[in-house]
XYZ file of C-alpha atoms in Angstrom:
227
model
C -214.993 -100.803 -5.052
C -213.806 -102.772 -6.641
C -210.769 -100.722 -7.603
C -209.984 -99.943 -3.992
C -209.900 -104.511 -2.943
C -207.451 -104.093 -5.588
C -205.689 -102.386 -4.091
C -206.091 -103.598 -0.192
C -204.605 -106.832 -2.022
C -201.757 -105.878 -3.032
C -201.575 -104.041 -0.031
C -201.585 -107.089 1.907
C -198.843 -109.423 -0.616
C -196.635 -106.965 -0.341
C -197.215 -106.225 3.685
C -197.064 -110.948 3.622
C -194.073 -110.460 1.437
C -191.986 -108.180 3.225
C -193.231 -109.853 6.401
C -192.328 -113.369 5.875
C -191.062 -114.583 2.625
C -189.662 -111.919 1.411
C -186.438 -111.252 3.860
C -186.693 -115.298 4.416
C -186.129 -115.890 0.215
C -183.612 -112.593 0.128
C -180.025 -114.412 0.089
C -177.357 -115.193 -3.494
C -175.728 -117.789 -2.090
C -174.080 -120.163 0.894
C -170.474 -119.604 2.429
C -170.512 -122.931 3.304
C -167.336 -123.058 6.580
C -165.418 -125.937 8.178
C -162.709 -125.645 10.618
C -160.024 -126.770 12.252
C -159.505 -127.703 15.495
C -156.481 -127.845 15.599
C -156.124 -124.151 15.063
C -158.957 -123.648 17.127
C -157.485 -124.508 20.478
C -153.991 -123.767 19.650
C -155.089 -120.329 19.230
C -157.604 -120.675 22.372
C -157.392 -120.679 26.092
C -161.224 -121.459 26.489
C -161.183 -124.563 24.393
C -163.245 -126.818 25.825
C -164.257 -130.989 24.403
C -168.184 -131.771 24.434
C -169.136 -134.265 26.732
C -168.663 -136.833 24.408
C -165.286 -136.560 24.325
C -161.920 -134.709 22.405
C -163.555 -134.619 18.580
C -162.083 -136.865 15.868
C -158.755 -134.810 14.171
C -161.117 -133.713 11.000
C -162.063 -130.456 9.233
C -165.965 -129.896 11.717
C -168.410 -128.033 10.236
C -168.906 -124.806 11.740
C -171.053 -123.411 9.917
C -173.815 -122.586 6.345
C -174.002 -119.386 6.167
C -176.174 -117.533 3.787
C -174.635 -114.210 2.077
C -175.048 -111.246 -0.135
C -172.224 -110.756 -3.882
C -171.557 -107.387 -1.878
C -170.412 -109.472 1.115
C -172.791 -108.553 3.426
C -175.391 -110.786 5.116
C -178.465 -110.996 6.946
C -178.859 -112.946 10.082
C -181.515 -113.315 13.445
C -183.768 -113.571 9.916
C -186.859 -115.528 12.237
C -187.381 -115.156 16.148
C -190.319 -117.235 15.783
C -189.114 -120.013 14.325
C -186.631 -121.087 17.063
C -183.893 -124.425 17.807
C -185.737 -127.259 18.640
C -183.457 -130.619 18.857
C -186.751 -132.805 18.430
C -186.155 -131.623 14.185
C -182.233 -132.974 13.870
C -182.503 -136.391 16.685
C -181.945 -139.067 13.582
C -179.007 -136.022 12.856
C -177.120 -136.540 16.273
C -175.223 -138.362 17.123
C -174.017 -137.629 12.698
C -173.644 -133.170 14.346
C -171.371 -133.961 17.972
C -169.022 -136.166 16.005
C -168.919 -133.342 12.030
C -170.571 -130.118 13.871
C -168.735 -130.545 17.243
C -167.997 -127.041 20.312
C -165.040 -126.319 21.149
C -166.036 -122.763 22.088
C -165.959 -122.996 26.652
C -167.965 -125.011 28.428
C -168.901 -127.169 25.152
C -171.594 -128.757 26.436
C -173.152 -131.947 23.861
C -173.271 -128.521 21.268
C -176.848 -127.864 20.828
C -175.864 -124.580 21.661
C -173.312 -124.612 19.533
C -176.679 -125.073 16.951
C -178.309 -123.012 18.540
C -176.659 -120.202 17.780
C -176.354 -121.728 14.047
C -179.836 -122.299 13.220
C -181.395 -118.649 14.634
C -178.848 -116.949 14.333
C -177.577 -118.156 10.133
C -180.147 -120.748 9.451
C -183.782 -118.310 9.999
C -182.491 -116.581 6.240
C -182.692 -120.112 4.291
C -185.845 -121.006 5.630
C -187.544 -120.683 2.302
C -185.325 -123.094 1.267
C -184.024 -125.449 3.883
C -186.358 -126.415 7.456
C -184.264 -127.029 10.589
C -183.553 -130.429 10.045
C -182.855 -129.895 5.666
C -180.096 -127.126 7.189
C -177.830 -129.728 8.968
C -178.142 -132.413 6.365
C -177.806 -130.061 3.670
C -174.342 -129.304 5.740
C -173.330 -132.473 6.652
C -173.701 -133.878 2.616
C -171.009 -130.323 2.183
C -169.801 -131.882 4.061
C -168.607 -135.785 3.307
C -168.620 -134.444 -0.345
C -165.700 -132.174 0.521
C -163.561 -134.299 2.046
C -161.167 -131.724 2.964
C -158.836 -133.992 4.845
C -158.606 -136.637 2.194
C -158.354 -134.177 0.010
C -154.974 -132.148 1.267
C -152.985 -136.168 3.266
C -153.780 -136.476 -0.726
C -151.247 -133.979 -2.151
C -148.702 -134.454 0.958
C -150.370 -131.610 3.223
C -151.082 -133.028 6.399
C -151.909 -132.220 9.975
C -147.708 -132.960 11.631
C -147.167 -129.506 12.560
C -145.186 -128.801 9.797
C -145.640 -125.207 7.608
C -147.091 -125.318 3.855
C -147.497 -123.490 0.872
C -150.830 -121.975 0.637
C -151.018 -121.871 -3.368
C -150.624 -125.904 -2.446
C -153.373 -125.843 -0.764
C -155.876 -123.821 -2.146
C -154.592 -124.994 -4.926
C -155.102 -128.818 -3.031
C -158.989 -128.077 -2.394
C -159.202 -126.963 -5.763
C -158.248 -129.779 -7.842
C -160.215 -132.504 -5.050
C -163.822 -130.514 -4.909
C -163.786 -129.130 -7.599
C -163.863 -124.843 -7.073
C -161.317 -122.603 -5.882
C -162.150 -122.245 -1.519
C -160.837 -118.920 0.571
C -158.535 -119.855 3.733
C -158.936 -117.841 7.026
C -156.043 -118.159 8.939
C -155.515 -117.822 12.274
C -152.320 -116.750 14.770
C -150.475 -118.516 16.864
C -148.798 -117.686 20.601
C -145.651 -117.901 18.877
C -146.664 -116.192 16.023
C -147.708 -118.573 13.926
C -149.537 -117.855 11.029
C -152.668 -121.455 11.182
C -155.029 -123.352 8.509
C -157.972 -122.808 10.005
C -161.262 -122.316 8.481
C -161.642 -122.941 4.779
C -164.792 -121.222 2.542
C -166.591 -123.056 -0.239
C -169.120 -121.383 -1.718
C -172.518 -122.946 -2.242
C -175.973 -122.505 -4.762
C -179.324 -121.281 -3.012
C -180.511 -125.242 -2.823
C -177.679 -125.468 0.273
C -176.310 -128.871 -2.963
C -174.341 -127.775 -4.805
C -171.459 -125.813 -4.962
C -170.238 -122.944 -6.639
C -167.673 -120.018 -7.096
C -167.870 -117.905 -4.947
C -169.197 -114.237 -5.827
C -167.229 -112.774 -3.861
C -164.526 -114.104 -0.934
C -164.205 -112.478 3.039
C -161.955 -109.781 3.474
C -158.720 -111.061 5.544
C -155.633 -112.765 3.958
C -152.588 -115.704 5.454
C -149.132 -115.662 4.750
C -147.155 -116.936 1.670
C -146.633 -120.398 3.948
C -149.454 -121.549 7.364
C -148.786 -123.570 9.208
C -151.410 -127.308 10.126
C -151.001 -128.003 13.291
C -151.790 -130.747 14.963
C -154.619 -132.181 17.057
């Protein structure tokens, strides 16, 4: 009888782990992704400004994405924990400034933040609740200060072309870790600085060297468009 009860308890604990606890902890690191708005709007016909107006000419947050060391990633991990704007009410002005959406219709940003939390954030909810998730990304952006890192190396959003190696070196020297650069291509075929990836440990607080980089590559010279 005692053995049967023990076995039943173990099964219940395993089921609980699989359905709630283990799944939400199942990631190895975060990609912290920041986007240059000039490149997005230069190559997207559907670029729209938020209701708050044109964002600042700075790298905006795209997301904080849980990832596996094999390059894959979990997504949509908890349908019972939807985005709730009330939980980040004190962060709203900072999110509108630093985490703007440029996709049409842009609106007030809630649709974008909803997507990021429900697709990515829920997969880190054992570590970060909704408020903690968005606060972590805002803090990481401030810590990285990418535009200043590039400007200090003479790399500015002036429409000029810059060496890819110099861009990576400038960021690495400023933040202490190797970035991954994503490029896009404008209508004239120019390769542009689009998004910058940095890796973060599972607490969402500390930058680390990336265990794996996304696929893709840029040319040796890339344009840094104005915005």
